[in-house]
Amino acid sequence: MIDNAAPHIPDVQAESAEDTTDFGYRAVPKNAKKPLVRAVFDSVAGRYDVMNDVMSLGIHRVWKRIFMTTLAPRRDLKLLDLAGGTGDISFGWLNGGGGPAMLTDINASMLSVGRDRAVSRSLINDLTFCVVDAEAIPLADRSVDRVAIAFGLRNCTDKSAVLREARRVLRPGGRFCCLEFSRVQVAALSPIYDAWSFGVLPRMGQLIAKDSESYRYLAESIRTFPDQETLAEMMREVGLERVTYRNLSGGIAAIHSGWRL
């Protein structure tokens, strides 16, 4: 049985800024974030797909279709899907004609849901499932053609480590693609988006998933995630090249892309 109780958070008063990281709007010790994130997704795994529809009013499905055109599936290409959760990106890759995919997540509860969904869609034969910390990928250098991460990078403790690992496992000519909530670029959208995120969303989380706090964290984590230009520069700093990004829905989300050349 999964224990959904929140893990103990050590006293952060004695911690230096270098020893802490964000967990939503809270500063927590770096070694506490992964257990906290794991508890969030243990709590919401069974309702995660429903809540994605609630969080984005269903628009995440359109964003993921656009993301798939960026990944450009081909049968001769191998995909590593980081923080792949319940499998949408891996499924889209395979349905789009892509080659073998490795669906990974740090959270076994999410992967379990993803595996059940793969079985129901008859996609299980082309998928490998593995619990993986995206900051330390257990694959050889230059072993995959595409690395994808969708709505997962903001939950990682060391985002630069994830980017370095993604570049390391890419073959020359391989592409890293990230779909993530980002910084709204249309001023008129901001007050509406904030009211939805901090007013409606936690209440919907309580109603649908019996968990308002996890969805409050998810909303806060979006606001503390690097903006479009900052993430693009982080990608360049780890050696990814031809880095670009595309705003979706006025910057509510964005697709970042970079190549290992």
C-alpha positions as a printed Julia matrix, in Angstrom:
261×3 Matrix{Float64}:
   0.0    0.0     0.0
   1.28   3.46   -0.88
   1.77   5.81    2.03
   0.52   9.23    0.93
   1.48  10.95    4.16
   3.71  13.95    3.6
   7.34  13.18    4.42
   9.07  14.94    7.27
  10.67  18.24    6.23
  13.91  19.0     8.06
  14.34  22.37    9.72
  15.51  24.74    6.99
  16.48  27.67    9.2
  20.05  26.48    9.51
  20.33  25.66    5.82
  22.21  28.03    3.5
  20.66  29.16    0.21
  23.0   26.77   -1.61
  21.55  23.84    0.34
  17.89  24.62   -0.38
  15.63  24.51   -3.4
  12.08  25.44   -4.26
   9.09  23.28   -3.48
   6.41  25.56   -4.82
   6.82  28.79   -2.88
   8.61  27.1     0.01
  12.36  26.7     0.37
  13.23  23.15    1.44
  16.5   21.25    1.81
  17.57  19.85   -1.55
  17.48  16.3    -0.24
  13.85  16.78    0.85
  12.41  17.79   -2.52
  12.37  14.39   -4.21
  10.42  12.69   -1.39
   8.01  15.63   -1.35
   7.45  15.48   -5.11
   7.09  11.69   -4.91
   4.37  12.14   -2.27
   2.51  14.6    -4.5
   2.43  12.21   -7.43
   1.68   9.17   -5.3
  -1.38  11.1    -4.17
  -2.59  12.17   -7.61
  -1.47   9.26   -9.84
  -4.87   7.64  -10.15
  -6.51  10.92  -11.13
  -3.58  12.53  -12.92
  -5.01  12.36  -16.44
  -8.37  13.74  -15.34
  -6.64  16.56  -13.49
  -4.5   17.4   -16.52
  -7.74  18.07  -18.36
  -8.95  20.19  -15.46
  -5.68  22.14  -15.12
  -5.51  23.03  -18.79
  -9.2   22.85  -19.76
  -8.16  20.05  -22.11
  -5.69  22.21  -24.01
  -2.77  20.01  -22.89
  -3.88  17.51  -25.53
  -3.36  20.11  -28.28
   0.0   21.1   -26.79
   1.12  17.47  -26.8
   0.15  17.04  -30.44
   2.26  20.08  -31.32
   5.07  18.66  -29.16
   4.92  15.44  -31.14
   5.54  17.32  -34.39
   8.67  18.76  -32.77
   9.86  15.28  -31.77
   9.19  14.09  -35.35
   8.82  10.33  -34.72
  10.51   7.9   -37.11
  10.81   4.14  -36.93
  14.62   4.29  -36.94
  14.75   6.63  -33.93
  14.78   5.67  -30.24
  13.02   7.82  -27.63
  13.84   8.34  -23.97
  10.75   9.78  -22.25
  11.81  11.37  -18.95
   9.26  12.0   -16.21
   6.91  10.25  -18.61
   4.27   9.59  -15.98
   1.18   7.97  -17.37
   2.57   7.69  -20.88
   1.02  10.32  -23.15
   4.27  11.27  -24.87
   5.49   7.71  -25.37
   2.07   6.7   -26.71
   2.03   9.64  -29.11
   5.52   8.74  -30.27
   4.59   5.13  -31.02
   1.27   6.02  -32.62
   3.12   8.54  -34.78
   5.43   5.87  -36.19
   8.37   6.25  -33.8
  10.8    3.49  -32.9
  11.31   1.89  -29.46
  10.52   4.09  -26.48
  11.68   3.96  -22.87
   9.01   5.35  -20.56
  10.65   6.48  -17.32
   9.62   8.3   -14.18
  11.0    8.67  -10.67
   7.56   7.76   -9.38
   6.57   4.09   -9.54
   2.89   4.87   -8.96
   2.76   7.0   -12.1
   4.57   4.34  -14.12
   2.13   1.72  -12.93
  -0.75   3.77  -14.32
   1.22   4.27  -17.53
   1.81   0.54  -17.9
  -1.89  -0.22  -17.45
  -2.73   2.37  -20.09
  -0.14   0.9   -22.48
  -1.65  -2.56  -22.1
  -5.14  -1.23  -22.81
  -3.83   0.46  -25.97
  -1.85  -2.6   -27.17
   1.39  -0.58  -27.06
   3.18  -2.63  -24.44
   5.48  -4.49  -26.88
   7.29  -1.37  -28.06
   7.77   0.14  -24.6
  10.31  -0.34  -21.84
   9.39   0.87  -18.36
  11.95   1.97  -15.81
  12.0    3.98  -12.6
  14.61   6.63  -13.38
  15.82   9.78  -11.68
  16.26  12.2   -14.59
  19.26  13.73  -12.83
  21.19  10.42  -13.11
  20.03   8.5   -16.19
  21.24   4.87  -16.18
  22.0    4.77  -19.91
  25.24   4.79  -21.87
  26.56   7.93  -23.54
  25.17   8.57  -27.02
  22.53   5.85  -26.82
  19.23   7.5   -27.86
  18.02   9.77  -30.66
  15.4   11.8   -28.83
  14.98  12.82  -25.21
  11.58  14.21  -24.22
  10.33  15.63  -20.96
   6.79  17.0   -20.7
   5.54  18.79  -17.6
   8.27  17.15  -15.54
  11.35  19.36  -15.55
   9.89  21.85  -13.08
   9.55  19.06  -10.49
  13.25  18.14  -10.68
  15.61  19.39   -7.99
  18.66  20.06  -10.2
  17.33  21.1   -13.58
  20.78  21.71  -15.04
  21.76  18.14  -14.12
  18.74  16.87  -16.06
  19.79  18.91  -19.09
  23.39  17.66  -18.86
  22.23  14.06  -18.61
  19.87  14.52  -21.56
  22.72  15.8   -23.73
  25.03  13.01  -22.55
  22.72  10.2   -23.62
  21.86  11.77  -26.98
  23.63  10.56  -30.07
  25.24  13.25  -32.27
  22.37  14.65  -34.3
  19.93  13.83  -31.49
  17.36  16.25  -30.15
  16.15  17.21  -26.68
  12.59  18.53  -26.42
  10.87  19.94  -23.35
   7.19  20.84  -23.0
   6.53  22.78  -19.84
   4.32  25.42  -18.31
   6.1   28.74  -18.75
   5.76  32.51  -18.33
   2.59  34.1   -19.69
   3.45  36.63  -22.4
   0.02  38.24  -22.8
  -0.62  40.73  -20.0
  -4.41  40.41  -20.21
  -4.16  36.66  -19.52
  -2.19  36.97  -16.28
  -4.97  37.89  -13.8
  -7.31  35.26  -15.29
  -4.58  32.62  -15.19
  -3.67  33.48  -11.59
  -7.3   33.32  -10.47
  -7.65  29.92  -12.12
  -4.37  28.56  -10.73
  -4.73  29.66   -7.11
  -8.48  29.93   -6.72
 -10.2   27.32   -8.85
  -7.53  24.66   -9.3
  -6.97  23.7    -5.63
 -10.73  23.47   -5.14
 -11.05  21.23   -8.17
  -8.18  19.15   -6.83
 -10.07  18.67   -3.59
 -13.29  17.82   -5.4
 -11.83  15.38   -7.94
  -8.72  13.98   -6.29
  -9.47  14.76   -2.62
  -6.17  16.63   -2.54
  -6.05  20.43   -2.73
  -2.49  20.85   -1.44
  -0.86  18.81   -4.22
  -2.54  20.97   -6.82
  -1.6   24.13   -4.97
   2.01  22.93   -5.18
   1.63  22.23   -8.92
   0.39  25.8    -9.48
   3.21  27.26   -7.39
   5.83  25.15   -9.16
   4.85  26.74  -12.47
   5.54  30.22  -11.09
   9.0   29.28   -9.75
  10.1   27.57  -12.99
  12.61  29.46  -15.19
  11.07  31.62  -17.88
  11.51  30.91  -21.58
  14.79  32.78  -22.1
  16.32  31.52  -18.86
  15.61  27.89  -19.72
  16.97  28.39  -23.24
  20.21  29.76  -21.79
  20.45  26.84  -19.33
  20.23  24.47  -22.3
  23.02  26.3   -24.11
  25.19  26.21  -21.0
  25.17  22.39  -20.94
  26.22  22.2   -24.59
  22.93  21.85  -26.44
  22.96  23.76  -29.72
  20.47  25.42  -32.06
  18.28  26.05  -29.02
  14.84  27.43  -29.8
  11.49  27.73  -28.07
   7.89  28.16  -29.13
   5.23  29.72  -26.93
   1.85  28.0   -26.72
  -1.39  29.7   -25.66
   0.27  33.04  -25.02
   3.18  31.53  -23.08
   1.1   29.48  -20.64
   3.25  26.64  -21.95
   6.32  26.49  -24.17
   8.24  23.92  -26.19
  12.04  24.15  -25.93
  14.28  22.28  -28.35
  18.04  21.77  -28.53
  20.36  19.49  -30.48
  23.52  17.54  -29.73
  25.67  18.26  -32.77
